[in-house]
Amino acid sequence: MLPTLEQIKMRLEAAVRGARVEIIPNDSPSGQRSLLADREHAFAVAKFLRADPELRLDYCSNATGVDWPEMEIPEKIKVKQTVAGVEKEVEQIRKTRRPGFLEVVYHLYAMEKKHGPVILRVRTENRADRVQVPSLTPIWRSCEFQEREIYDLYGITFDGHPDLRRILMWDGFQDHPMRKDYAAPDDYEYEPTPHDEVLERAKRHYSKRGAAGIE
Amino acid sequence: MAAEGELLEVAMGPQHPSTHGVFRMDVVLDGERVVKLKPVFGYLHRNHEKIAESTTYLGSMPYTDRLDYFCSLTNNWAYALAVEKLAGLQVPERAEYIRVITAELTRLQNHCCLIGFLLQDMGALGTPLMYAFREREKILDLFEALTGARMMCNYMRFGGCRVDLPEGWVQEAKQVADEFPRFLDEFERLLRENEILMARTQGIGTLPKELAVNAGVTGPMLRASGVNYDIRKVDRYGIYDRFDLKVPLGDHGDVFDRYMIRVLEMRESVKILQRALNDLPPGPIIDPKAKLRGFRPKPGEAYGRIEAPKGELGFYLISGGSPNPYRYRVRPPSLINLTILEDMCLGQLVADAVIILGSVDIVLGEVDR
């Protein structure tokens, strides 16, 4: 049987020195919770998950990226206020800003022991310039194309990947289309004879040509 | 022509009949031997995942048909399964049976077509493929009678199926299932003792067990390498725990094993099909709690996977509580099975690289998404 995530977390923290592992809850009926590992130790954590005799997660089924842009999380809090000499509890909405980051999610199974999934997550520092995470391709070959795809569509850089190139988009392409703030290029050119509105768009398009990945 | 000791670079594809679609292999040849092979994808890329993230959950159901366009019904099932996990829906018994029946029919037609294509790649032009297509046609007729479409079925719904079986369908399906082993016998007699086929497939494109597991290869290809891993048996999703399912395994992991595994799997599928068609219970076909309109699962995430004919087809969904998924990811078996294409082809003849690719069983609609 697969140990619980709490047990795995304890064993991980004992085995990999300095690793900070967090359990991410999941409220949906699927109940698939996941482990969040810190960037510096993610490779060692993954190595442990694969090598541990009780876990033996030898099969990385799915690797994918998720984009979490910066957002404000509203939170209701109760504050004591003195209104006209009487102390009262008043509800206020406090907004906390969560900085944006990109996330890689790995679904791990064990082929021999036939258990799983253990879900491993690794996050980048931000969405702009610090987007490196360690590549797990040296541990699981199945990540090779999937990490290339994440690099292509999300712009996460995998340190230690043997052949990190774009895989689905063409080489000269600039942007990362799966990001939430990606703006699709102006597709005026599908109109064979531009006129009126489309002509206006075509003009605007020509003025900023090259901006959206079109040369 | 290349001189002695010179390497020759060949771009096989994207318009090459052996690549089963718009797919390119950049091959470096030393004489006729492959010394390097890099697969190139993306010609059919339409960012399916992005489209699905901007439409409703149900809205991407017809889109899943277009992933692996040979097996739309298993694609539907994998997606429905993931959403059912996400939203906690229960599928009524009759719908589960219909799902098993349609999935096994899909497996039959996928495998028999694949074998036809594989023989075509080997140079047995026309005839075997036409035999395979004759059988496939019967199954596609069943799909058309049930769903209204031969290939783009769009049949499953979250918590059940779209329509009930039409009158007389079960009888027709039984007939197809009963007659299918005759075709398999005929096909096997034609090919199994064929010396040319043996010589072209045995010992070609060997895939060792450890590499197959590490590279995440799934489906018939993995089992041909001798790893006993069939998700129908491991996860027992749907009602697969009710069927006595034997998992055929290969010894060598070469092209011949991959071919034979598919023949044996078809025989198992026929047995499941006959059992399921006999046991089919009456009842509703969709969970009454399932909402078609205004469907908004609670925030959370789910990963659902099934044993599609090509391997593990998984859907990973993150719900943000809105009518469309925050993250929608397809785990395509065809793409991941191609990871070790180069490893299998190194040192082989270029003509065998074509067969090795054929034995992987890819559909570019799924590889490129």
Coordinates of C-alpha atoms in Angstrom, one line a residue:
Chain A
M1 CA 0.0 0.0 0.0
L2 CA 1.1 3.5 -0.7
P3 CA 2.0 5.4 2.5
T4 CA 0.0 8.6 3.3
L5 CA 1.4 11.9 2.1
E6 CA 2.2 12.9 5.7
Q7 CA 4.4 9.8 6.0
I8 CA 6.1 10.4 2.7
K9 CA 6.7 14.0 3.8
M10 CA 8.3 12.9 7.0
R11 CA 10.5 10.4 5.3
L12 CA 11.5 12.9 2.7
E13 CA 12.5 15.5 5.2
A14 CA 14.5 12.9 7.1
A15 CA 16.2 11.6 3.9
V16 CA 16.9 14.8 2.0
R17 CA 18.7 17.3 4.3
G18 CA 17.2 20.7 4.1
A19 CA 14.3 19.9 1.9
R20 CA 11.2 21.9 2.5
V21 CA 8.1 19.9 1.6
E22 CA 4.6 21.2 1.9
I23 CA 1.3 19.3 1.3
I24 CA -1.1 21.1 -1.0
P25 CA -4.7 20.4 -0.1
N26 CA -7.4 19.5 -2.7
D27 CA -11.0 20.2 -1.8
S28 CA -12.5 18.5 -4.8
P29 CA -14.1 15.0 -4.5
S30 CA -11.1 13.5 -6.2
G31 CA -9.0 14.2 -3.1
Q32 CA -5.7 14.1 -4.9
R33 CA -3.4 16.1 -2.7
S34 CA 0.1 16.9 -3.8
L35 CA 3.6 17.5 -2.4
L36 CA 5.2 20.9 -3.1
A37 CA 9.0 20.6 -3.1
D38 CA 11.4 23.5 -3.0
R39 CA 13.4 24.2 -6.1
E40 CA 16.9 23.6 -4.6
H41 CA 16.0 20.1 -3.4
A42 CA 13.4 19.0 -6.0
F43 CA 15.9 16.8 -7.8
A44 CA 17.0 15.0 -4.6
V45 CA 13.3 14.7 -3.6
A46 CA 12.4 13.1 -6.9
K47 CA 15.4 10.8 -6.7
F48 CA 14.3 9.7 -3.3
L49 CA 10.7 9.1 -4.5
R50 CA 12.0 6.8 -7.2
A51 CA 14.6 4.9 -5.2
D52 CA 12.8 4.4 -1.9
P53 CA 12.1 0.7 -1.6
E54 CA 8.6 1.3 -0.3
L55 CA 7.6 3.9 -2.8
R56 CA 9.5 2.9 -6.0
L57 CA 7.8 5.5 -8.1
D58 CA 9.5 4.3 -11.3
Y59 CA 7.0 5.8 -13.7
C60 CA 6.4 9.5 -14.3
S61 CA 3.2 9.5 -16.1
N62 CA 2.4 13.1 -16.7
A63 CA 4.4 16.3 -16.4
T64 CA 2.7 19.6 -17.0
G65 CA 2.9 23.3 -16.3
V66 CA 0.4 25.6 -14.7
D67 CA 0.5 29.4 -14.8
W68 CA -0.5 31.3 -11.7
P69 CA -0.3 35.1 -12.4
E70 CA -0.2 37.6 -9.6
M71 CA -3.5 37.9 -8.0
E72 CA -5.3 39.5 -5.1
I73 CA -6.9 37.1 -2.7
P74 CA -9.8 38.6 -0.8
E75 CA -10.1 37.4 2.7
K76 CA -12.8 38.3 5.2
I77 CA -11.5 39.2 8.6
K78 CA -13.2 40.5 11.8
V79 CA -11.8 43.6 13.3
K80 CA -12.7 45.2 16.6
Q81 CA -13.7 48.8 16.1
T82 CA -15.0 51.4 18.5
V83 CA -18.1 53.0 16.9
A84 CA -19.6 55.8 18.9
G85 CA -18.1 54.6 22.1
V86 CA -19.2 51.0 21.7
E87 CA -16.8 48.3 20.8
K88 CA -18.1 46.2 17.9
E89 CA -16.8 43.4 15.7
V90 CA -16.9 44.6 12.1
E91 CA -16.2 42.5 9.1
Q92 CA -13.6 43.8 6.7
I93 CA -12.2 42.5 3.5
R94 CA -8.5 42.3 3.5
K95 CA -6.7 41.7 0.3
T96 CA -3.5 39.8 0.2
R97 CA -1.4 39.9 -2.9
R98 CA 0.0 36.6 -4.0
P99 CA 3.0 37.1 -6.3
G100 CA 2.8 35.2 -9.6
F101 CA 4.7 32.1 -10.3
L102 CA 4.8 29.1 -12.7
E103 CA 4.4 25.6 -11.5
V104 CA 5.4 22.2 -12.8
V105 CA 3.3 19.2 -11.8
Y106 CA 4.5 15.6 -12.0
H107 CA 2.2 12.6 -11.6
L108 CA 4.2 9.6 -10.4
Y109 CA 3.1 6.0 -10.4
A110 CA 4.8 2.7 -9.5
M111 CA 4.7 0.2 -12.3
E112 CA 5.9 -2.8 -10.2
K113 CA 4.0 -2.0 -7.0
K114 CA 1.1 -0.7 -9.0
H115 CA 0.3 2.3 -6.8
G116 CA -0.1 6.0 -7.3
P117 CA -0.4 8.7 -8.1
V118 CA 1.9 10.8 -5.9
I119 CA 1.8 14.3 -7.2
L120 CA 4.9 16.4 -7.0
R121 CA 4.9 20.1 -7.7
V122 CA 7.8 22.5 -8.2
R123 CA 7.4 26.3 -8.4
T124 CA 9.5 29.0 -10.1
E125 CA 10.4 32.1 -8.3
N126 CA 8.4 34.4 -10.5
R127 CA 7.0 34.6 -14.0
A128 CA 9.5 36.9 -15.6
D129 CA 13.2 36.3 -15.2
R130 CA 13.6 33.7 -12.5
V131 CA 11.9 30.7 -14.2
Q132 CA 14.4 28.0 -13.6
V133 CA 13.5 24.7 -12.1
P134 CA 15.6 21.5 -12.1
S135 CA 14.9 19.0 -14.9
L136 CA 13.7 15.6 -13.8
T137 CA 14.5 14.1 -17.2
P138 CA 17.7 12.4 -15.8
I139 CA 15.5 10.5 -13.4
W140 CA 12.5 9.8 -15.7
R141 CA 13.1 9.8 -19.4
S142 CA 9.4 10.2 -19.9
C143 CA 9.8 13.9 -18.9
E144 CA 12.0 14.6 -21.9
F145 CA 9.4 15.7 -24.4
Q146 CA 6.9 16.8 -21.8
E147 CA 9.5 19.3 -20.2
R148 CA 10.3 20.5 -23.7
E149 CA 6.6 21.1 -24.2
I150 CA 6.4 23.0 -20.9
Y151 CA 9.4 25.1 -21.9
D152 CA 7.7 25.8 -25.2
L153 CA 4.2 26.7 -24.0
Y154 CA 5.0 28.1 -20.5
G155 CA 8.5 29.4 -20.7
I156 CA 9.9 27.4 -17.7
T157 CA 13.6 26.6 -18.1
F158 CA 14.7 23.2 -17.0
D159 CA 18.3 23.1 -15.7
G160 CA 19.9 19.9 -16.7
H161 CA 17.6 19.0 -19.5
P162 CA 19.6 17.3 -22.3
D163 CA 17.9 18.9 -25.2
L164 CA 15.8 21.9 -24.3
R165 CA 14.2 23.2 -27.5
R166 CA 10.8 24.3 -28.6
I167 CA 8.7 21.2 -29.6
L168 CA 5.3 22.3 -30.8
M169 CA 5.8 25.9 -31.9
W170 CA 8.4 26.8 -34.5
D171 CA 11.9 27.9 -33.5
G172 CA 11.5 31.6 -34.3
F173 CA 8.4 32.0 -32.1
Q174 CA 8.7 34.5 -29.4
D175 CA 6.0 34.1 -26.8
H176 CA 4.6 31.3 -24.6
P177 CA 1.0 30.7 -25.7
M178 CA -0.3 28.7 -22.7
R179 CA 0.4 31.6 -20.3
K180 CA -2.8 33.3 -19.0
D181 CA -1.7 36.7 -20.2
Y182 CA -0.8 35.6 -23.7
A183 CA -2.3 37.8 -26.4
A184 CA -3.0 36.0 -29.6
P185 CA -1.6 37.6 -32.7
D186 CA -3.8 39.7 -34.9
D187 CA -5.3 37.4 -37.5
Y188 CA -6.4 40.0 -40.0
E189 CA -4.7 38.1 -42.7
Y190 CA -7.5 35.5 -42.9
E191 CA -9.6 38.1 -44.7
P192 CA -8.6 37.8 -48.4
T193 CA -9.5 41.4 -49.3
P194 CA -9.2 43.6 -46.1
H195 CA -11.7 46.4 -46.0
D196 CA -13.4 48.6 -43.4
E197 CA -12.8 47.3 -39.9
V198 CA -10.4 44.6 -41.0
L199 CA -8.4 47.1 -43.0
E200 CA -8.1 49.3 -39.9
R201 CA -6.8 46.3 -38.0
A202 CA -4.4 45.4 -40.8
K203 CA -3.0 48.9 -40.6
R204 CA -2.5 48.7 -36.9
H205 CA -1.0 45.3 -37.4
Y206 CA 1.6 46.6 -39.8
S207 CA 2.5 49.4 -37.5
K208 CA 3.6 47.0 -34.8
R209 CA 4.7 44.2 -37.0
G210 CA 7.0 41.7 -35.2
A211 CA 5.5 42.4 -31.8
A212 CA 3.5 39.3 -31.4
G213 CA 5.9 36.7 -32.7
I214 CA 5.2 37.3 -36.4
E215 CA 8.2 38.4 -38.4
Chain B
M1 CA 25.5 10.2 -53.4
A2 CA 27.5 10.2 -50.3
A3 CA 31.1 9.0 -50.5
E4 CA 32.6 6.3 -48.3
G5 CA 32.4 7.3 -44.6
E6 CA 30.3 10.3 -45.2
L7 CA 27.0 10.7 -43.4
L8 CA 23.8 11.5 -45.2
E9 CA 21.0 13.6 -43.6
V10 CA 17.5 12.7 -44.7
A11 CA 14.3 14.5 -43.6
M12 CA 11.7 11.8 -43.7
G13 CA 8.4 13.6 -43.7
P14 CA 6.4 15.7 -43.1
Q15 CA 4.9 14.5 -46.5
H16 CA 6.1 10.9 -46.3
P17 CA 3.5 8.1 -46.3
S18 CA 5.4 6.1 -43.7
T19 CA 5.0 8.8 -41.0
H20 CA 1.3 8.3 -40.6
G21 CA 0.5 12.0 -40.8
V22 CA 2.5 15.2 -40.8
F23 CA 5.4 14.1 -38.7
R24 CA 9.1 14.4 -39.6
M25 CA 12.1 12.3 -38.6
D26 CA 15.4 13.9 -39.2
V27 CA 17.6 10.9 -39.8
V28 CA 21.4 10.8 -40.2
L29 CA 22.5 7.8 -42.1
D30 CA 25.8 6.0 -42.4
G31 CA 25.2 3.9 -45.5
E32 CA 21.8 2.4 -44.7
R33 CA 22.2 2.4 -40.9
V34 CA 20.6 5.1 -38.7
V35 CA 23.2 6.9 -36.6
K36 CA 20.9 9.7 -35.4
L37 CA 17.2 10.3 -35.4
K38 CA 15.4 13.3 -34.2
P39 CA 11.6 13.5 -34.4
V40 CA 10.0 16.8 -35.2
F41 CA 6.4 17.6 -34.3
G42 CA 4.1 20.5 -34.3
Y43 CA 2.7 20.6 -37.8
L44 CA -0.8 19.9 -36.5
H45 CA -0.5 21.9 -33.3
R46 CA -3.6 24.0 -32.6
N47 CA -3.2 24.4 -28.9
H48 CA -6.1 22.2 -27.9
E49 CA -5.4 22.9 -24.2
K50 CA -5.7 26.6 -24.6
I51 CA -8.9 26.3 -26.6
A52 CA -10.3 24.0 -23.9
E53 CA -9.4 26.5 -21.1
S54 CA -11.5 29.1 -22.8
T55 CA -14.6 27.0 -23.3
T56 CA -16.9 25.2 -20.9
Y57 CA -16.2 21.7 -19.6
L58 CA -18.8 20.2 -21.9
G59 CA -17.7 22.4 -24.8
S60 CA -14.4 20.6 -25.1
M61 CA -16.0 17.1 -25.3
P62 CA -16.3 17.2 -29.1
Y63 CA -12.8 18.5 -29.3
T64 CA -11.4 15.4 -27.5
D65 CA -12.7 13.4 -30.5
R66 CA -10.1 15.2 -32.6
L67 CA -7.1 14.1 -30.4
D68 CA -6.7 10.6 -31.5
Y69 CA -9.3 10.6 -34.3
F70 CA -9.2 6.8 -34.6
C71 CA -10.5 6.3 -31.0
S72 CA -12.8 9.1 -30.3
L73 CA -14.9 7.1 -27.8
T74 CA -11.9 6.3 -25.5
N75 CA -10.9 9.9 -25.6
N76 CA -14.4 10.9 -24.5
W77 CA -14.2 8.3 -21.8
A78 CA -10.9 9.6 -20.4
Y79 CA -12.1 13.1 -20.3
A80 CA -15.5 12.2 -18.8
L81 CA -13.6 10.1 -16.2
A82 CA -11.4 13.0 -15.2
V83 CA -14.4 15.4 -14.9
E84 CA -16.4 12.8 -12.9
K85 CA -13.5 12.6 -10.5
L86 CA -13.3 16.4 -10.3
A87 CA -17.0 16.8 -9.7
G88 CA -17.8 13.6 -7.8
L89 CA -20.4 12.2 -10.2
Q90 CA -21.5 8.6 -10.2
V91 CA -22.1 6.7 -13.5
P92 CA -25.1 4.4 -13.6
E93 CA -24.5 0.8 -14.3
R94 CA -25.9 0.6 -17.8
A95 CA -23.8 3.6 -18.9
E96 CA -20.7 1.9 -17.5
Y97 CA -21.5 -1.2 -19.6
I98 CA -22.1 0.9 -22.7
R99 CA -18.7 2.6 -22.1
V100 CA -16.9 -0.7 -21.8
I101 CA -18.6 -2.0 -25.0
T102 CA -17.8 1.1 -27.0
A103 CA -14.2 1.3 -25.7
E104 CA -13.5 -2.4 -26.6
L105 CA -15.0 -1.9 -30.0
T106 CA -12.7 1.1 -30.4
R107 CA -9.8 -1.0 -29.3
L108 CA -10.7 -3.6 -31.9
Q109 CA -10.9 -1.2 -34.8
N110 CA -7.7 0.7 -33.7
H111 CA -5.6 -2.5 -33.4
C112 CA -6.8 -4.1 -36.6
C113 CA -6.2 -0.9 -38.5
L114 CA -2.7 -0.5 -37.0
I115 CA -1.8 -4.0 -38.1
G116 CA -3.0 -3.2 -41.6
F117 CA -0.9 0.0 -41.7
L118 CA 2.1 -1.9 -40.3
L119 CA 1.9 -4.5 -43.0
Q120 CA 1.5 -1.7 -45.5
D121 CA 4.7 -0.1 -44.2
M122 CA 6.4 -3.5 -44.7
G123 CA 5.5 -3.5 -48.3
A124 CA 2.4 -5.7 -48.3
L125 CA 0.6 -3.0 -50.2
G126 CA -3.2 -2.8 -50.2
T127 CA -4.6 -6.2 -49.5
P128 CA -4.0 -6.6 -45.7
L129 CA -5.0 -3.0 -45.1
M130 CA -8.2 -3.5 -47.0
Y131 CA -9.1 -6.6 -45.0
A132 CA -8.5 -4.6 -41.8
F133 CA -10.6 -1.8 -43.1
R134 CA -13.4 -4.1 -44.1
E135 CA -13.7 -5.2 -40.4
R136 CA -13.3 -1.6 -39.2
E137 CA -16.2 -0.6 -41.4
K138 CA -18.5 -2.9 -39.5
I139 CA -17.6 -1.4 -36.2
L140 CA -17.8 2.2 -37.6
D141 CA -21.4 1.3 -38.8
L142 CA -22.2 0.4 -35.2
F143 CA -20.8 3.7 -34.0
E144 CA -22.8 5.6 -36.6
A145 CA -26.0 3.8 -35.5
L146 CA -25.3 4.7 -31.9
T147 CA -23.8 8.2 -31.9
G148 CA -24.7 9.5 -35.4
A149 CA -21.0 9.8 -36.4
R150 CA -18.5 7.3 -37.6
M151 CA -15.4 8.8 -36.2
M152 CA -16.2 12.0 -34.3
C153 CA -18.6 10.4 -31.9
N154 CA -18.9 12.9 -29.1
Y155 CA -20.8 10.4 -27.2
M156 CA -19.9 10.4 -23.5
R157 CA -21.3 12.9 -21.0
F158 CA -20.2 13.7 -17.5
G159 CA -22.0 11.1 -15.4
G160 CA -23.1 8.8 -18.3
C161 CA -23.7 8.7 -22.0
R162 CA -25.6 10.9 -24.4
V163 CA -28.2 8.6 -25.9
D164 CA -29.3 5.0 -25.2
L165 CA -28.6 2.2 -27.5
P166 CA -31.0 2.0 -30.5
E167 CA -33.2 -1.0 -31.1
G168 CA -31.5 -4.0 -32.4
W169 CA -28.0 -2.5 -31.8
V170 CA -27.0 -5.1 -29.2
Q171 CA -27.8 -7.9 -31.6
E172 CA -25.7 -6.3 -34.4
A173 CA -22.9 -5.7 -32.0
K174 CA -23.0 -9.4 -30.8
Q175 CA -22.8 -10.5 -34.4
V176 CA -19.8 -8.3 -35.1
A177 CA -18.1 -9.6 -31.9
D178 CA -18.9 -13.2 -32.7
E179 CA -17.6 -12.9 -36.3
F180 CA -14.4 -11.0 -35.3
P181 CA -12.3 -14.1 -34.3
R182 CA -12.8 -15.5 -37.7
F183 CA -11.2 -12.5 -39.2
L184 CA -8.3 -12.7 -36.7
D185 CA -7.8 -16.4 -37.6
E186 CA -7.7 -15.5 -41.3
F187 CA -5.3 -12.6 -40.7
E188 CA -3.0 -14.7 -38.6
R189 CA -2.9 -17.6 -41.1
L190 CA -2.0 -15.1 -43.7
L191 CA 0.8 -13.5 -41.9
R192 CA 2.0 -15.4 -38.8
E193 CA 3.7 -18.1 -40.8
N194 CA 4.9 -15.7 -43.4
E195 CA 8.7 -15.9 -43.6
I196 CA 9.2 -12.4 -44.9
L197 CA 7.1 -10.9 -42.1
M198 CA 9.2 -12.8 -39.5
A199 CA 12.5 -11.7 -41.1
R200 CA 11.4 -8.1 -41.2
T201 CA 10.0 -7.9 -37.6
Q202 CA 11.9 -10.2 -35.3
G203 CA 14.7 -8.7 -33.5
I204 CA 14.0 -5.3 -35.0
G205 CA 13.6 -2.2 -32.8
T206 CA 14.1 -4.0 -29.5
L207 CA 13.0 -2.0 -26.4
P208 CA 14.3 -3.2 -23.1
K209 CA 12.0 -3.4 -20.1
E210 CA 13.8 -0.9 -17.9
L211 CA 14.0 1.7 -20.6
A212 CA 10.4 1.2 -21.4
V213 CA 9.3 1.8 -17.8
N214 CA 11.7 4.8 -17.4
A215 CA 10.6 6.4 -20.6
G216 CA 6.9 6.2 -19.6
V217 CA 6.0 4.0 -22.5
T218 CA 2.5 2.6 -22.1
G219 CA -0.1 0.5 -23.8
P220 CA 0.6 -2.5 -26.0
M221 CA 4.2 -1.3 -26.6
L222 CA 5.0 -1.5 -22.9
R223 CA 3.4 -5.0 -22.6
A224 CA 5.4 -6.2 -25.6
S225 CA 8.5 -5.4 -23.6
G226 CA 7.2 -7.7 -20.9
V227 CA 5.9 -5.3 -18.3
N228 CA 2.6 -6.3 -16.8
Y229 CA 0.8 -3.0 -16.6
D230 CA -2.7 -2.6 -18.0
I231 CA -4.6 0.3 -16.4
R232 CA -7.8 -1.6 -16.9
K233 CA -6.4 -4.1 -14.4
V234 CA -4.4 -1.7 -12.2
D235 CA -7.0 1.1 -11.7
R236 CA -10.0 -1.0 -12.4
Y237 CA -11.8 2.1 -13.5
G238 CA -15.5 1.8 -14.6
I239 CA -16.6 -1.8 -14.2
Y240 CA -13.4 -3.5 -15.4
D241 CA -13.2 -5.4 -12.1
R242 CA -16.1 -7.6 -13.3
F243 CA -14.3 -9.0 -16.3
D244 CA -11.7 -11.7 -16.3
L245 CA -9.1 -9.9 -18.3
K246 CA -5.9 -11.6 -19.4
V247 CA -2.9 -9.3 -20.1
P248 CA -0.8 -10.7 -22.9
L249 CA 2.9 -10.0 -22.5
G250 CA 5.9 -10.1 -24.9
D251 CA 9.3 -11.5 -24.3
H252 CA 11.6 -9.6 -26.6
G253 CA 10.0 -6.2 -27.1
D254 CA 10.7 -6.2 -30.8
V255 CA 8.3 -5.2 -33.6
F256 CA 7.0 -8.8 -33.9
D257 CA 6.0 -8.8 -30.2
R258 CA 4.3 -5.5 -30.6
Y259 CA 2.4 -6.9 -33.5
M260 CA 1.4 -10.1 -31.8
I261 CA 0.4 -8.3 -28.5
R262 CA -2.2 -6.4 -30.5
V263 CA -3.6 -9.5 -32.1
L264 CA -3.8 -11.2 -28.7
E265 CA -5.3 -8.1 -27.1
M266 CA -8.0 -8.1 -29.8
R267 CA -9.0 -11.7 -28.8
E268 CA -9.2 -10.5 -25.1
S269 CA -11.3 -7.5 -26.2
V270 CA -13.7 -9.8 -28.1
K271 CA -14.2 -11.8 -24.9
I272 CA -14.9 -8.7 -22.8
L273 CA -17.2 -7.5 -25.5
Q274 CA -19.2 -10.7 -25.5
R275 CA -19.6 -10.7 -21.7
A276 CA -20.5 -7.1 -21.6
L277 CA -23.1 -7.4 -24.3
N278 CA -24.7 -10.4 -22.5
D279 CA -24.8 -8.8 -19.1
L280 CA -26.0 -5.4 -20.2
P281 CA -28.5 -4.3 -17.6
P282 CA -31.5 -2.0 -18.2
G283 CA -31.7 1.4 -16.4
P284 CA -30.8 5.0 -16.7
I285 CA -27.8 6.0 -18.8
I286 CA -26.9 9.3 -17.0
D287 CA -26.5 10.4 -13.4
P288 CA -29.6 12.4 -12.6
K289 CA -27.4 14.8 -10.5
A290 CA -25.3 15.6 -13.5
K291 CA -25.9 19.0 -14.9
L292 CA -25.3 19.7 -18.6
R293 CA -25.9 23.4 -18.4
G294 CA -24.3 25.6 -15.8
F295 CA -21.8 22.9 -14.8
R296 CA -19.3 24.3 -12.4
P297 CA -17.2 21.9 -10.3
K298 CA -15.8 23.0 -7.0
P299 CA -12.2 24.4 -7.0
G300 CA -9.7 21.6 -6.9
E301 CA -7.9 19.3 -9.3
A302 CA -8.1 15.8 -10.6
Y303 CA -6.2 13.4 -12.8
G304 CA -8.1 10.7 -14.6
R305 CA -6.6 8.1 -16.8
I306 CA -7.7 5.1 -18.9
E307 CA -6.1 2.4 -21.0
A308 CA -6.7 3.8 -24.4
P309 CA -5.8 1.6 -27.4
K310 CA -2.5 3.5 -27.7
G311 CA -1.6 3.6 -24.1
E312 CA -2.3 5.7 -21.0
L313 CA -4.6 8.6 -21.9
G314 CA -4.9 11.0 -19.0
F315 CA -6.6 14.3 -18.4
Y316 CA -5.4 16.6 -15.7
L317 CA -7.9 19.3 -14.8
I318 CA -7.8 22.2 -12.3
S319 CA -11.0 23.9 -11.5
G320 CA -11.2 27.4 -10.3
G321 CA -14.9 27.2 -9.7
S322 CA -15.8 28.8 -13.0
P323 CA -17.7 27.2 -15.9
N324 CA -14.4 26.6 -17.8
P325 CA -11.4 24.7 -16.5
Y326 CA -8.5 26.7 -15.1
R327 CA -6.0 24.1 -16.4
Y328 CA -6.8 21.4 -18.9
R329 CA -4.0 19.0 -19.8
V330 CA -4.0 16.0 -22.1
R331 CA -1.4 13.3 -21.4
P332 CA -1.0 12.0 -24.9
P333 CA 0.3 8.4 -25.1
S334 CA 1.4 8.8 -28.7
L335 CA 3.8 11.6 -27.9
I336 CA 5.3 10.0 -24.9
N337 CA 5.7 6.7 -26.6
L338 CA 7.9 8.5 -29.2
T339 CA 10.4 9.5 -26.6
I340 CA 12.5 6.4 -27.2
L341 CA 12.0 6.3 -31.0
E342 CA 15.7 7.2 -31.5
D343 CA 16.9 4.6 -29.0
M344 CA 15.0 1.9 -30.9
C345 CA 16.2 3.0 -34.3
L346 CA 19.9 3.5 -33.7
G347 CA 21.9 1.0 -35.7
Q348 CA 18.9 -0.3 -37.6
L349 CA 18.4 0.0 -41.3
V350 CA 16.4 3.0 -42.5
A351 CA 13.7 0.8 -44.0
D352 CA 13.3 -0.7 -40.5
A353 CA 12.9 2.7 -38.9
V354 CA 9.7 3.0 -40.9
I355 CA 8.4 -0.3 -39.4
I356 CA 9.5 0.7 -35.9
L357 CA 7.6 3.9 -36.2
G358 CA 4.6 2.0 -37.5
S359 CA 4.7 -0.4 -34.5
V360 CA 4.7 2.5 -32.0
D361 CA 1.2 3.4 -33.2
I362 CA 0.9 7.2 -33.3
V363 CA -1.8 9.5 -34.4
L364 CA -0.6 13.0 -35.1
G365 CA -3.8 14.7 -33.9
E366 CA -2.8 13.5 -30.4
V367 CA 0.9 14.0 -30.7
D368 CA 0.6 17.7 -31.7
R369 CA -2.7 18.6 -30.1

